[in-house]
Tab-separated table of C-alpha atoms in Angstrom:
chain	number	residue	atom	x	y	z
A	1	MET	CA	-11.271	9.755	29.211
A	2	CYS	CA	-14.497	10.592	27.437
A	3	LYS	CA	-16.284	7.910	25.452
A	4	ILE	CA	-17.967	9.549	22.469
A	5	PRO	CA	-19.777	7.339	19.945
A	6	ILE	CA	-17.446	6.944	16.961
A	7	ASP	CA	-20.210	7.757	14.487
A	8	GLU	CA	-20.246	11.231	16.051
A	9	ASN	CA	-16.474	11.712	16.130
A	10	LYS	CA	-14.692	10.363	13.052
A	11	ALA	CA	-11.790	12.802	13.646
A	12	LEU	CA	-11.076	11.100	16.985
A	13	LEU	CA	-11.130	7.674	15.322
A	14	ARG	CA	-8.729	8.889	12.608
A	15	THR	CA	-6.385	10.267	15.302
A	16	CYS	CA	-6.507	7.005	17.268
A	17	LEU	CA	-5.803	4.914	14.168
A	18	SER	CA	-2.874	7.175	13.225
A	19	GLN	CA	-1.062	5.969	16.344
A	20	PHE	CA	-0.464	2.598	14.681
A	21	PRO	CA	2.658	2.688	12.461
A	22	THR	CA	2.235	1.095	9.048
A	23	GLY	CA	4.400	0.415	6.076
A	24	VAL	CA	3.778	2.378	2.896
A	25	ALA	CA	3.170	0.554	-0.365
A	26	VAL	CA	2.068	1.233	-3.910
A	27	VAL	CA	-0.321	-1.207	-5.560
A	28	THR	CA	-0.234	-1.280	-9.362
A	29	ALA	CA	-1.966	-3.134	-12.163
A	30	GLN	CA	-2.845	-2.841	-15.815
A	31	THR	CA	-6.389	-2.821	-17.150
A	32	ASP	CA	-7.406	-5.139	-19.976
A	33	GLN	CA	-6.754	-2.191	-22.299
A	34	GLY	CA	-3.158	-1.903	-21.004
A	35	GLN	CA	-3.763	1.268	-18.987
A	36	PRO	CA	-1.533	1.362	-15.878
A	37	ILE	CA	-3.307	2.079	-12.589
A	38	GLY	CA	-1.807	2.582	-9.162
A	39	MET	CA	-2.314	4.021	-5.718
A	40	THR	CA	-0.555	4.379	-2.387
A	41	ILE	CA	-1.857	2.075	0.336
A	42	SER	CA	-1.187	1.524	4.001
A	43	SER	CA	-3.990	-0.985	4.541
A	44	PHE	CA	-1.953	-4.119	3.855
A	45	ASN	CA	-1.968	-7.449	5.720
A	46	SER	CA	-0.352	-10.810	5.411
A	47	LEU	CA	-3.128	-13.406	5.715
A	48	SER	CA	-1.554	-16.818	5.200
A	49	LEU	CA	1.735	-18.484	4.292
A	50	THR	CA	0.066	-21.690	3.047
A	51	PRO	CA	-1.417	-20.741	0.717
A	52	ALA	CA	0.493	-17.469	0.330
A	53	LEU	CA	-2.271	-14.866	0.713
A	54	ILE	CA	-2.218	-11.119	1.362
A	55	ALA	CA	-4.951	-8.488	1.611
A	56	TRP	CA	-5.304	-4.777	1.051
A	57	CYS	CA	-8.294	-2.450	1.052
A	58	ILE	CA	-9.550	0.201	-1.356
A	59	ASP	CA	-12.122	2.895	-0.610
A	60	CYS	CA	-15.233	2.352	-2.740
A	61	ARG	CA	-15.166	6.099	-3.564
A	62	SER	CA	-11.602	5.944	-4.925
A	63	ALA	CA	-11.096	7.002	-8.546
A	64	SER	CA	-9.261	3.694	-9.110
A	65	TYR	CA	-11.918	1.526	-7.463
A	66	ARG	CA	-13.692	0.225	-10.571
A	67	TYR	CA	-10.380	-0.549	-12.286
A	68	PHE	CA	-8.977	-2.552	-9.377
A	69	CYS	CA	-12.270	-4.462	-9.164
A	70	GLU	CA	-11.790	-5.610	-12.787
A	71	VAL	CA	-8.115	-6.668	-12.859
A	72	LYS	CA	-6.993	-10.246	-12.388
A	73	LYS	CA	-3.402	-9.518	-11.282
A	74	PHE	CA	-1.652	-6.745	-9.386
A	75	ALA	CA	1.718	-5.953	-7.852
A	76	ILE	CA	2.552	-4.347	-4.520
A	77	THR	CA	5.822	-2.524	-3.960
A	78	PHE	CA	6.753	-1.783	-0.353
A	79	LEU	CA	8.391	1.627	-0.604
A	80	ALA	CA	11.862	2.373	0.744
A	81	GLU	CA	12.582	5.150	3.224
A	82	ASN	CA	13.797	7.500	0.449
A	83	GLN	CA	10.582	7.147	-1.615
A	84	GLN	CA	8.299	9.635	0.127
A	85	GLU	CA	7.746	11.542	-3.125
A	86	ILE	CA	6.569	8.354	-4.864
A	87	ALA	CA	4.159	7.698	-1.981
A	88	LYS	CA	2.768	11.228	-2.375
A	89	ARG	CA	2.587	10.983	-6.184
A	90	PHE	CA	0.595	7.733	-6.128
A	91	ALA	CA	-1.717	9.217	-3.463
A	92	THR	CA	-2.516	12.233	-5.687
A	93	GLN	CA	-5.400	12.165	-8.156
A	94	GLY	CA	-4.978	13.661	-11.598
A	95	CYS	CA	-1.192	13.501	-11.898
A	96	ASP	CA	0.893	11.221	-14.124
A	97	LYS	CA	1.696	8.618	-11.495
A	98	PHE	CA	3.816	6.565	-13.877
A	99	ALA	CA	6.001	9.407	-15.223
A	100	GLY	CA	9.541	8.147	-15.691
A	101	LEU	CA	8.667	4.487	-15.170
A	102	ASN	CA	9.351	2.037	-17.985
A	103	ILE	CA	6.165	-0.033	-18.216
A	104	ASP	CA	6.102	-3.334	-20.057
A	105	PRO	CA	2.490	-4.406	-20.706
A	106	THR	CA	3.514	-8.058	-20.359
A	107	GLN	CA	5.059	-7.638	-16.891
A	108	PRO	CA	3.770	-6.600	-13.462
A	109	ILE	CA	4.513	-2.956	-12.624
A	110	ILE	CA	7.149	-2.930	-9.887
A	111	ILE	CA	8.297	0.454	-8.541
A	112	PRO	CA	12.121	0.486	-8.732
A	113	GLY	CA	14.058	1.015	-5.500
A	114	GLY	CA	11.436	-0.276	-3.060
A	115	SER	CA	12.258	-2.486	-0.095
A	116	ALA	CA	10.319	-5.482	-1.469
A	117	TRP	CA	7.635	-6.406	-3.986
A	118	LEU	CA	4.901	-8.982	-4.457
A	119	GLU	CA	3.218	-10.143	-7.651
A	120	CYS	CA	-0.308	-11.411	-6.975
A	121	GLN	CA	-3.442	-12.691	-8.624
A	122	ILE	CA	-6.887	-11.909	-7.258
A	123	GLU	CA	-8.063	-14.730	-5.016
A	124	SER	CA	-11.268	-13.048	-3.837
A	125	THR	CA	-12.762	-9.721	-2.804
A	126	LEU	CA	-15.094	-8.768	-0.005
A	127	LEU	CA	-17.135	-5.615	0.524
A	128	VAL	CA	-16.433	-4.409	4.078
A	129	GLY	CA	-18.115	-1.144	5.099
A	130	ASP	CA	-17.055	1.617	2.703
A	131	HIS	CA	-14.055	-0.378	1.435
A	132	ARG	CA	-13.445	-3.494	-0.626
A	133	MET	CA	-10.879	-5.956	0.705
A	134	ILE	CA	-8.854	-7.467	-2.114
A	135	ILE	CA	-7.256	-10.796	-1.283
A	136	GLY	CA	-4.357	-11.799	-3.471
A	137	LYS	CA	-2.480	-15.044	-3.932
A	138	VAL	CA	1.254	-14.309	-4.027
A	139	LEU	CA	2.842	-15.634	-7.234
A	140	ALA	CA	6.329	-14.134	-6.820
A	141	CYS	CA	8.164	-11.850	-4.416
A	142	GLU	CA	11.574	-10.339	-3.744
A	143	THR	CA	13.322	-8.171	-1.166
A	144	THR	CA	16.020	-5.591	-1.915
A	145	GLY	CA	17.639	-4.870	1.436
A	146	ASN	CA	16.464	-1.235	1.359
A	147	GLN	CA	14.968	0.125	4.584
A	148	PRO	CA	11.151	0.452	4.442
A	149	LEU	CA	9.178	3.688	4.574
A	150	VAL	CA	6.866	3.952	7.605
A	151	PHE	CA	3.831	6.183	8.191
A	152	CYS	CA	2.638	7.115	11.687
A	153	GLN	CA	0.828	10.118	13.200
A	154	SER	CA	0.315	11.570	9.693
A	155	GLN	CA	4.016	11.681	8.872
A	156	PHE	CA	6.640	9.555	7.118
A	157	LEU	CA	9.256	7.942	9.341
A	158	SER	CA	12.430	5.966	8.835
A	159	LEU	CA	13.513	2.869	10.729
A	160	SER	CA	17.181	3.701	10.141
A	161	PRO	CA	18.951	4.853	13.310
A	162	LYS	CA	19.792	8.545	13.363
A	163	GLN	CA	23.469	9.421	12.992
A	164	GLY	CA	25.121	9.493	16.405
A	165	HIS	CA	22.382	7.311	17.923
A	166	ARG	CA	23.714	4.066	19.360
A	167	ASP	CA	21.731	0.885	19.363
A	168	LYS	CA	21.454	-0.313	22.996
A	169	GLN	CA	22.244	-3.889	21.962
A	170	ALA	CA	25.414	-2.781	20.164
A	171	ALA	CA	26.731	-0.913	23.214
């Protein structure tokens, strides 16, 4: 094992961090002018149940950064295992991320078919390195029963057992 200073080897750090499986979510909001904004995130954390607080992080160089710094409310949809294309679409700059979605300017933007969603208001933000942590107070939430989409080692994974695979506890 070779210990190389991380500042000299960001590729190694990225590889190490990719070993930690995360859920895949899309965060959405509407600007004061009613423009929908959204992006795929994997930097999500539950902070507190009382009060109900969550956190996610946005890169300060992101095209959506200034918009998410101005909104007062946002929604997070945890994507389902069959929503890889939505994850890719909301991670791509310059495309119509909201194509085919019916957006009501008076309602939070929830991606249909996800495994769960949260509606939040901004509680606080904190500049941390090259990212801003956005802390949200959960106003409403719901689960759907759909299996979540997982990302690990730079690929999408499913938690559903493969056909023919037996769960050891069920045997």
